[in-house]
PDB file of C-alpha atoms in Angstrom:
ATOM      1  CA  MET A  16     -23.899-205.694 207.364  1.00  0.00           C
ATOM      2  CA  GLY A  17     -26.576-204.197 205.387  1.00  0.00           C
ATOM      3  CA  ALA A  18     -27.831-204.571 201.961  1.00  0.00           C
ATOM      4  CA  GLY A  19     -25.290-204.131 199.003  1.00  0.00           C
ATOM      5  CA  HIS A  20     -24.438-202.149 196.220  1.00  0.00           C
ATOM      6  CA  ALA A  21     -24.778-203.228 192.836  1.00  0.00           C
ATOM      7  CA  HIS A  22     -21.848-202.221 190.318  1.00  0.00           C
ATOM      8  CA  ARG A  23     -21.073-202.069 187.405  1.00  0.00           C
ATOM      9  CA  LEU A  24     -18.656-204.979 186.841  1.00  0.00           C
ATOM     10  CA  TYR A  25     -21.532-207.132 188.655  1.00  0.00           C
ATOM     11  CA  ARG A  26     -22.721-209.584 186.284  1.00  0.00           C
ATOM     12  CA  ARG A  27     -26.354-211.313 187.581  1.00  0.00           C
ATOM     13  CA  GLY A  28     -26.390-214.666 186.593  1.00  0.00           C
ATOM     14  CA  GLY A  29     -27.011-217.964 188.359  1.00  0.00           C
ATOM     15  CA  SER A  30     -23.806-219.535 187.297  1.00  0.00           C
ATOM     16  CA  PRO A  31     -21.485-222.657 190.037  1.00  0.00           C
ATOM     17  CA  VAL A  32     -19.208-219.685 189.840  1.00  0.00           C
ATOM     18  CA  HIS A  33     -21.732-217.245 191.190  1.00  0.00           C
ATOM     19  CA  ALA A  34     -22.673-219.796 193.935  1.00  0.00           C
ATOM     20  CA  LEU A  35     -19.907-220.212 195.415  1.00  0.00           C
ATOM     21  CA  PRO A  36     -18.972-218.608 198.824  1.00  0.00           C
ATOM     22  CA  PRO A  37     -17.411-215.619 198.209  1.00  0.00           C
ATOM     23  CA  HIS A  38     -14.669-216.804 200.276  1.00  0.00           C
ATOM     24  CA  THR A  39     -13.397-219.298 198.405  1.00  0.00           C
ATOM     25  CA  LYS A  40     -13.539-217.332 195.258  1.00  0.00           C
ATOM     26  CA  LEU A  41     -11.271-214.398 197.043  1.00  0.00           C
ATOM     27  CA  ALA A  42      -9.126-217.189 198.786  1.00  0.00           C
ATOM     28  CA  ALA A  43      -9.196-218.733 194.576  1.00  0.00           C
ATOM     29  CA  VAL A  44      -7.660-215.991 192.363  1.00  0.00           C
ATOM     30  CA  PHE A  45      -5.613-214.469 195.459  1.00  0.00           C
ATOM     31  CA  CYS A  46      -3.461-218.485 195.249  1.00  0.00           C
ATOM     32  CA  PHE A  47      -3.720-218.064 191.516  1.00  0.00           C
ATOM     33  CA  VAL A  48      -2.269-214.486 190.997  1.00  0.00           C
ATOM     34  CA  ILE A  49       0.248-215.909 193.356  1.00  0.00           C
ATOM     35  CA  VAL A  50       1.463-218.710 190.550  1.00  0.00           C
ATOM     36  CA  VAL A  51       0.686-216.405 187.704  1.00  0.00           C
ATOM     37  CA  VAL A  52       3.229-213.818 189.125  1.00  0.00           C
ATOM     38  CA  SER A  53       5.571-216.798 190.344  1.00  0.00           C
ATOM     39  CA  THR A  54       5.806-218.068 186.756  1.00  0.00           C
ATOM     40  CA  PRO A  55       9.427-217.111 184.889  1.00  0.00           C
ATOM     41  CA  ARG A  56       8.414-214.850 181.614  1.00  0.00           C
ATOM     42  CA  GLU A  57      10.542-217.427 179.275  1.00  0.00           C
ATOM     43  CA  ALA A  58       7.558-219.684 179.509  1.00  0.00           C
ATOM     44  CA  MET A  59       5.276-218.266 177.321  1.00  0.00           C
ATOM     45  CA  TRP A  60       3.004-221.629 176.750  1.00  0.00           C
ATOM     46  CA  ALA A  61       2.341-221.158 180.654  1.00  0.00           C
ATOM     47  CA  PHE A  62       0.482-217.812 179.866  1.00  0.00           C
ATOM     48  CA  GLY A  63      -0.969-219.618 177.316  1.00  0.00           C
ATOM     49  CA  LEU A  64      -2.652-221.609 179.731  1.00  0.00           C
ATOM     50  CA  TYR A  65      -3.399-219.997 182.438  1.00  0.00           C
ATOM     51  CA  ALA A  66      -5.433-217.594 179.970  1.00  0.00           C
ATOM     52  CA  VAL A  67      -6.963-220.465 178.346  1.00  0.00           C
ATOM     53  CA  LEU A  68      -8.414-221.539 182.004  1.00  0.00           C
ATOM     54  CA  LEU A  69      -9.518-217.969 183.100  1.00  0.00           C
ATOM     55  CA  GLY A  70     -11.680-218.610 178.992  1.00  0.00           C
ATOM     56  CA  VAL A  71     -13.363-222.015 180.801  1.00  0.00           C
ATOM     57  CA  VAL A  72     -14.104-220.281 184.173  1.00  0.00           C
ATOM     58  CA  ALA A  73     -15.728-217.566 182.452  1.00  0.00           C
ATOM     59  CA  TYR A  74     -17.546-220.113 180.278  1.00  0.00           C
ATOM     60  CA  ALA A  75     -18.903-221.694 183.846  1.00  0.00           C
ATOM     61  CA  ALA A  76     -19.479-218.337 184.800  1.00  0.00           C
ATOM     62  CA  ARG A  77     -21.609-217.809 181.515  1.00  0.00           C
ATOM     63  CA  ILE A  78     -19.895-213.631 181.469  1.00  0.00           C
ATOM     64  CA  PRO A  79     -19.626-213.080 177.571  1.00  0.00           C
ATOM     65  CA  ALA A  80     -15.993-212.144 175.803  1.00  0.00           C
ATOM     66  CA  GLY A  81     -16.991-208.825 174.963  1.00  0.00           C
ATOM     67  CA  PHE A  82     -17.792-207.798 179.102  1.00  0.00           C
ATOM     68  CA  LEU A  83     -14.378-209.600 179.808  1.00  0.00           C
ATOM     69  CA  LEU A  84     -12.533-207.402 176.941  1.00  0.00           C
ATOM     70  CA  LYS A  85     -14.394-204.451 177.643  1.00  0.00           C
ATOM     71  CA  ARG A  86     -13.073-204.121 181.826  1.00  0.00           C
ATOM     72  CA  LEU A  87      -9.872-205.470 180.839  1.00  0.00           C
ATOM     73  CA  LEU A  88      -9.550-201.607 179.175  1.00  0.00           C
ATOM     74  CA  ILE A  89      -8.426-200.197 182.568  1.00  0.00           C
ATOM     75  CA  GLU A  90      -5.002-201.908 182.737  1.00  0.00           C
ATOM     76  CA  ILE A  91      -4.127-199.388 179.660  1.00  0.00           C
ATOM     77  CA  PRO A  92      -1.800-197.170 181.378  1.00  0.00           C
ATOM     78  CA  PHE A  93       0.495-200.627 181.956  1.00  0.00           C
ATOM     79  CA  VAL A  94       0.006-200.845 178.410  1.00  0.00           C
ATOM     80  CA  ALA A  95       1.856-197.607 177.769  1.00  0.00           C
ATOM     81  CA  PHE A  96       4.203-198.128 180.716  1.00  0.00           C
ATOM     82  CA  ALA A  97       5.189-201.562 178.946  1.00  0.00           C
ATOM     83  CA  VAL A  98       5.475-200.249 174.957  1.00  0.00           C
ATOM     84  CA  LEU A  99       8.084-198.004 176.160  1.00  0.00           C
ATOM     85  CA  MET A 100      10.170-200.582 178.302  1.00  0.00           C
ATOM     86  CA  PRO A 101      12.051-201.972 174.776  1.00  0.00           C
ATOM     87  CA  PHE A 102      13.227-198.150 173.970  1.00  0.00           C
ATOM     88  CA  VAL A 103      14.570-197.114 177.705  1.00  0.00           C
ATOM     89  CA  ALA A 104      15.613-200.098 178.763  1.00  0.00           C
ATOM     90  CA  GLN A 105      19.711-200.643 178.907  1.00  0.00           C
ATOM     91  CA  GLY A 106      21.594-204.074 177.660  1.00  0.00           C
ATOM     92  CA  GLU A 107      21.599-206.089 174.576  1.00  0.00           C
ATOM     93  CA  ARG A 108      19.271-204.462 171.800  1.00  0.00           C
ATOM     94  CA  VAL A 109      17.817-206.016 168.727  1.00  0.00           C
ATOM     95  CA  ASP A 110      16.524-204.809 165.486  1.00  0.00           C
ATOM     96  CA  VAL A 111      12.729-204.927 164.512  1.00  0.00           C
ATOM     97  CA  LEU A 112      10.980-203.522 161.929  1.00  0.00           C
ATOM     98  CA  GLY A 113      14.344-200.931 162.175  1.00  0.00           C
ATOM     99  CA  LEU A 114      14.119-199.887 165.933  1.00  0.00           C
ATOM    100  CA  SER A 115      16.250-200.517 167.885  1.00  0.00           C
ATOM    101  CA  LEU A 116      15.139-201.860 170.924  1.00  0.00           C
ATOM    102  CA  SER A 117      16.637-203.327 174.793  1.00  0.00           C
ATOM    103  CA  VAL A 118      16.220-207.838 175.247  1.00  0.00           C
ATOM    104  CA  ASN A 119      15.511-207.369 178.627  1.00  0.00           C
ATOM    105  CA  GLY A 120      12.811-203.829 177.825  1.00  0.00           C
ATOM    106  CA  LEU A 121      11.254-206.340 174.692  1.00  0.00           C
ATOM    107  CA  TRP A 122      11.371-209.569 177.997  1.00  0.00           C
ATOM    108  CA  GLY A 123      10.581-207.113 180.925  1.00  0.00           C
ATOM    109  CA  ALA A 124       6.893-205.974 178.182  1.00  0.00           C
ATOM    110  CA  TRP A 125       6.088-209.305 177.921  1.00  0.00           C
ATOM    111  CA  ASN A 126       6.020-209.805 181.769  1.00  0.00           C
ATOM    112  CA  VAL A 127       4.188-206.961 182.726  1.00  0.00           C
ATOM    113  CA  LEU A 128       1.852-207.525 179.612  1.00  0.00           C
ATOM    114  CA  ALA A 129       1.238-211.056 180.461  1.00  0.00           C
ATOM    115  CA  LYS A 130       0.982-210.976 184.118  1.00  0.00           C
ATOM    116  CA  GLY A 131      -0.710-207.796 184.153  1.00  0.00           C
ATOM    117  CA  THR A 132      -3.380-209.201 181.750  1.00  0.00           C
ATOM    118  CA  LEU A 133      -4.404-212.702 183.674  1.00  0.00           C
ATOM    119  CA  GLY A 134      -4.246-210.302 187.525  1.00  0.00           C
ATOM    120  CA  VAL A 135      -6.354-207.517 185.429  1.00  0.00           C
ATOM    121  CA  ALA A 136      -8.777-210.813 184.127  1.00  0.00           C
ATOM    122  CA  ALA A 137      -9.159-212.645 187.319  1.00  0.00           C
ATOM    123  CA  SER A 138      -9.740-209.739 189.283  1.00  0.00           C
ATOM    124  CA  VAL A 139     -12.946-208.899 186.638  1.00  0.00           C
ATOM    125  CA  LEU A 140     -14.271-212.485 186.710  1.00  0.00           C
ATOM    126  CA  LEU A 141     -14.277-212.908 190.531  1.00  0.00           C
ATOM    127  CA  ALA A 142     -16.727-209.046 190.328  1.00  0.00           C
ATOM    128  CA  ALA A 143     -18.267-209.975 187.572  1.00  0.00           C
ATOM    129  CA  THR A 144     -19.851-213.277 189.704  1.00  0.00           C
ATOM    130  CA  THR A 145     -19.687-211.665 193.088  1.00  0.00           C
ATOM    131  CA  GLU A 146     -21.866-208.940 194.339  1.00  0.00           C
ATOM    132  CA  LEU A 147     -19.838-206.150 196.215  1.00  0.00           C
ATOM    133  CA  ARG A 148     -21.869-207.175 199.618  1.00  0.00           C
ATOM    134  CA  ALA A 149     -20.977-210.345 199.428  1.00  0.00           C
ATOM    135  CA  LEU A 150     -17.003-209.535 198.812  1.00  0.00           C
ATOM    136  CA  LEU A 151     -16.986-207.921 202.499  1.00  0.00           C
ATOM    137  CA  LEU A 152     -18.000-210.853 203.461  1.00  0.00           C
ATOM    138  CA  GLY A 153     -15.770-212.636 202.463  1.00  0.00           C
ATOM    139  CA  LEU A 154     -12.638-210.954 203.154  1.00  0.00           C
ATOM    140  CA  GLN A 155     -14.626-210.551 206.725  1.00  0.00           C
ATOM    141  CA  ARG A 156     -14.562-214.844 206.070  1.00  0.00           C
ATOM    142  CA  LEU A 157     -10.916-214.824 205.623  1.00  0.00           C
ATOM    143  CA  LYS A 158     -10.119-213.077 208.825  1.00  0.00           C
ATOM    144  CA  LEU A 159      -8.604-209.514 206.946  1.00  0.00           C
ATOM    145  CA  PRO A 160      -9.144-206.891 209.907  1.00  0.00           C
ATOM    146  CA  PRO A 161     -11.891-205.629 210.784  1.00  0.00           C
ATOM    147  CA  LEU A 162     -11.019-202.096 210.740  1.00  0.00           C
ATOM    148  CA  LEU A 163     -10.281-202.664 207.120  1.00  0.00           C
ATOM    149  CA  VAL A 164     -13.172-204.290 206.391  1.00  0.00           C
ATOM    150  CA  GLN A 165     -15.153-201.783 207.921  1.00  0.00           C
ATOM    151  CA  ILE A 166     -13.208-199.187 206.281  1.00  0.00           C
ATOM    152  CA  ALA A 167     -14.037-201.084 202.743  1.00  0.00           C
ATOM    153  CA  SER A 168     -17.989-201.065 203.543  1.00  0.00           C
ATOM    154  CA  PHE A 169     -18.618-197.205 204.455  1.00  0.00           C
ATOM    155  CA  MET A 170     -16.056-196.338 201.106  1.00  0.00           C
ATOM    156  CA  ILE A 171     -18.877-198.543 199.169  1.00  0.00           C
ATOM    157  CA  ARG A 172     -21.956-197.458 200.920  1.00  0.00           C
ATOM    158  CA  TYR A 173     -20.723-193.746 200.849  1.00  0.00           C
ATOM    159  CA  GLY A 174     -19.437-193.286 197.954  1.00  0.00           C
ATOM    160  CA  ASP A 175     -21.985-193.076 195.738  1.00  0.00           C
ATOM    161  CA  VAL A 176     -23.131-189.961 198.519  1.00  0.00           C
ATOM    162  CA  ILE A 177     -19.838-187.887 198.442  1.00  0.00           C
ATOM    163  CA  THR A 178     -20.227-188.497 194.003  1.00  0.00           C
ATOM    164  CA  ASP A 179     -24.128-186.894 194.584  1.00  0.00           C
ATOM    165  CA  GLU A 180     -23.163-184.736 195.850  1.00  0.00           C
ATOM    166  CA  MET A 181     -20.344-183.460 193.849  1.00  0.00           C
ATOM    167  CA  ARG A 182     -23.067-183.629 191.334  1.00  0.00           C
ATOM    168  CA  ARG A 183     -25.166-180.826 192.983  1.00  0.00           C
ATOM    169  CA  MET A 184     -22.350-178.757 193.621  1.00  0.00           C
ATOM    170  CA  LYS A 185     -21.812-179.147 189.983  1.00  0.00           C
ATOM    171  CA  ILE A 186     -25.347-177.865 188.606  1.00  0.00           C
ATOM    172  CA  ALA A 187     -24.696-175.500 191.783  1.00  0.00           C
ATOM    173  CA  ARG A 188     -22.121-173.692 189.712  1.00  0.00           C
ATOM    174  CA  ASP A 189     -23.173-174.427 186.035  1.00  0.00           C
ATOM    175  CA  SER A 190     -26.834-172.643 187.399  1.00  0.00           C
ATOM    176  CA  ARG A 191     -24.088-169.286 188.369  1.00  0.00           C
ATOM    177  CA  GLY A 192     -22.599-169.073 184.882  1.00  0.00           C
ATOM    178  CA  PHE A 193     -19.629-170.715 185.627  1.00  0.00           C
ATOM    179  CA  GLU A 194     -17.230-172.572 182.970  1.00  0.00           C
ATOM    180  CA  ALA A 195     -13.795-173.723 184.142  1.00  0.00           C
ATOM    181  CA  ARG A 196     -11.324-172.654 181.358  1.00  0.00           C
ATOM    182  CA  GLY A 197      -8.244-171.856 182.717  1.00  0.00           C
ATOM    183  CA  VAL A 198      -6.495-171.411 185.267  1.00  0.00           C
ATOM    184  CA  ARG A 199      -8.333-168.407 186.960  1.00  0.00           C
ATOM    185  CA  GLN A 200     -11.346-170.372 187.591  1.00  0.00           C
ATOM    186  CA  TRP A 201      -9.199-173.029 189.572  1.00  0.00           C
ATOM    187  CA  GLY A 202      -9.540-170.853 192.366  1.00  0.00           C
ATOM    188  CA  VAL A 203     -13.144-171.420 192.374  1.00  0.00           C
ATOM    189  CA  LEU A 204     -12.741-175.359 191.866  1.00  0.00           C
ATOM    190  CA  ALA A 205     -10.425-175.571 195.069  1.00  0.00           C
ATOM    191  CA  LYS A 206     -12.930-174.021 197.212  1.00  0.00           C
ATOM    192  CA  SER A 207     -15.285-176.279 196.136  1.00  0.00           C
ATOM    193  CA  ALA A 208     -12.991-179.346 196.795  1.00  0.00           C
ATOM    194  CA  GLY A 209     -12.699-177.659 200.421  1.00  0.00           C
ATOM    195  CA  ALA A 210     -15.973-177.741 200.967  1.00  0.00           C
ATOM    196  CA  LEU A 211     -16.744-181.090 199.747  1.00  0.00           C
ATOM    197  CA  PHE A 212     -13.976-182.173 202.263  1.00  0.00           C
ATOM    198  CA  ILE A 213     -15.645-180.077 204.881  1.00  0.00           C
ATOM    199  CA  ARG A 214     -19.388-181.635 204.464  1.00  0.00           C
ATOM    200  CA  SER A 215     -17.887-184.934 204.256  1.00  0.00           C
ATOM    201  CA  TYR A 216     -16.268-185.228 206.662  1.00  0.00           C
ATOM    202  CA  GLU A 217     -19.066-183.803 208.671  1.00  0.00           C
ATOM    203  CA  ARG A 218     -21.614-186.370 207.135  1.00  0.00           C
ATOM    204  CA  GLY A 219     -18.909-189.038 208.487  1.00  0.00           C
ATOM    205  CA  GLU A 220     -19.282-187.382 212.448  1.00  0.00           C
ATOM    206  CA  ARG A 221     -22.870-187.488 212.050  1.00  0.00           C
ATOM    207  CA  VAL A 222     -22.892-191.189 210.660  1.00  0.00           C
ATOM    208  CA  HIS A 223     -20.376-192.378 213.336  1.00  0.00           C
ATOM    209  CA  LEU A 224     -22.544-190.411 216.182  1.00  0.00           C
ATOM    210  CA  ALA A 225     -25.784-191.674 215.196  1.00  0.00           C
ATOM    211  CA  MET A 226     -23.551-195.683 214.620  1.00  0.00           C
ATOM    212  CA  VAL A 227     -22.709-195.375 218.927  1.00  0.00           C
ATOM    213  CA  SER A 228     -26.074-194.360 219.590  1.00  0.00           C
ATOM    214  CA  ARG A 229     -27.576-197.735 218.276  1.00  0.00           C
ATOM    215  CA  GLY A 230     -24.914-199.696 220.299  1.00  0.00           C
ATOM    216  CA  TYR A 231     -21.146-199.624 217.914  1.00  0.00           C
ATOM    217  CA  ALA A 232     -18.689-200.061 220.199  1.00  0.00           C
ATOM    218  CA  GLY A 233     -15.749-201.281 216.462  1.00  0.00           C
ATOM    219  CA  SER A 234     -17.288-203.573 214.958  1.00  0.00           C
ATOM    220  CA  MET A 235     -19.496-204.449 212.894  1.00  0.00           C
ATOM    221  CA  PRO A 236     -22.507-207.557 213.378  1.00  0.00           C
ATOM    222  CA  VAL A 237     -22.069-210.689 211.145  1.00  0.00           C
ATOM    223  CA  ILE A 238     -25.860-211.331 209.692  1.00  0.00           C
ATOM    224  CA  ASP A 239     -25.062-213.321 207.251  1.00  0.00           C
ATOM    225  CA  GLU A 240     -22.722-216.609 208.096  1.00  0.00           C
ATOM    226  CA  VAL A 241     -21.471-217.257 204.646  1.00  0.00           C
ATOM    227  CA  GLU A 242     -19.652-221.220 205.117  1.00  0.00           C
ATOM    228  CA  ALA A 243     -18.428-223.392 202.616  1.00  0.00           C
ATOM    229  CA  SER A 244     -18.166-227.325 201.894  1.00  0.00           C
ATOM    230  CA  ARG A 245     -15.264-229.419 200.775  1.00  0.00           C
ATOM    231  CA  ALA A 246     -16.655-229.318 197.643  1.00  0.00           C
ATOM    232  CA  GLN A 247     -17.501-226.377 197.205  1.00  0.00           C
ATOM    233  CA  TRP A 248     -13.675-225.726 198.856  1.00  0.00           C
ATOM    234  CA  THR A 249     -12.456-227.965 195.266  1.00  0.00           C
ATOM    235  CA  TYR A 250     -14.308-226.602 193.013  1.00  0.00           C
ATOM    236  CA  ALA A 251     -13.312-223.220 193.712  1.00  0.00           C
ATOM    237  CA  LEU A 252      -9.351-224.035 194.775  1.00  0.00           C
ATOM    238  CA  ALA A 253      -8.878-226.234 191.122  1.00  0.00           C
ATOM    239  CA  LEU A 254      -7.894-223.093 188.974  1.00  0.00           C
ATOM    240  CA  PRO A 255      -5.093-222.346 191.243  1.00  0.00           C
ATOM    241  CA  LEU A 256      -4.024-225.827 191.535  1.00  0.00           C
ATOM    242  CA  THR A 257      -4.199-226.368 188.006  1.00  0.00           C
ATOM    243  CA  ALA A 258      -2.068-223.182 187.451  1.00  0.00           C
ATOM    244  CA  LEU A 259       0.815-224.552 190.278  1.00  0.00           C
ATOM    245  CA  VAL A 260       0.952-228.019 187.940  1.00  0.00           C
ATOM    246  CA  VAL A 261       1.457-225.493 185.181  1.00  0.00           C
ATOM    247  CA  CYS A 262       3.418-223.250 186.913  1.00  0.00           C
ATOM    248  CA  LEU A 263       6.266-226.374 188.313  1.00  0.00           C
ATOM    249  CA  LEU A 264       6.680-227.745 184.643  1.00  0.00           C
ATOM    250  CA  GLY A 265       7.099-224.330 183.705  1.00  0.00           C
ATOM    251  CA  TRP A 266      10.525-224.118 185.679  1.00  0.00           C
ATOM    252  CA  THR A 267      10.947-227.850 185.170  1.00  0.00           C
ATOM    253  CA  LEU A 268      11.328-227.885 181.400  1.00  0.00           C
TER     254      LEU A 268
END
């Protein structure tokens, strides 16, 4: 794999969390999310401890709280869905501030908000401490199907190229006095989308032919072999293992 692309979620740093091999962090986040999802929704204290654990990781990674909270705004659609649940769910109802709310809906909203927020926060911390190129190497190291890794790699590489193509097409429309004011302009936008698709497809064909001419046979060469020591695995898995203990306590108490 070639050089990586910096992304807005990544925050460059030299913390111990940044230094961990990417596949150990991927495994840790995946296991942590599984534990969080498996926790009974009634164990509200457990979710508080999970948040504390993520706070410790953020502190160790030197990720500011503002940086993390700003990236958590991506879950706003889920928050809106959770807010509606107490109003539309069936079953026993309770009055809260003069509103008749479903008990099952309240528990469901709490379940979605707590588990969703923790999962998104863990993913943001992963992205903030791991470059995109390293994430792809980690997925490859974890034996994810090579075809999926290659697709993700090309998406990352050429996403900016397609975005730049869209920007040039918009400039061309604006220079000709085009303004999308209503339904009548949808035809122009549809033609632009079609042209963008054709250009992207043709570019993909040219890239594929260039790769084949250089010896591509269905798999990308691995330039950097990522290894992890037992100490690094222990350090990375401390988060999900601690969360697992909390989860087991949540089921027993």
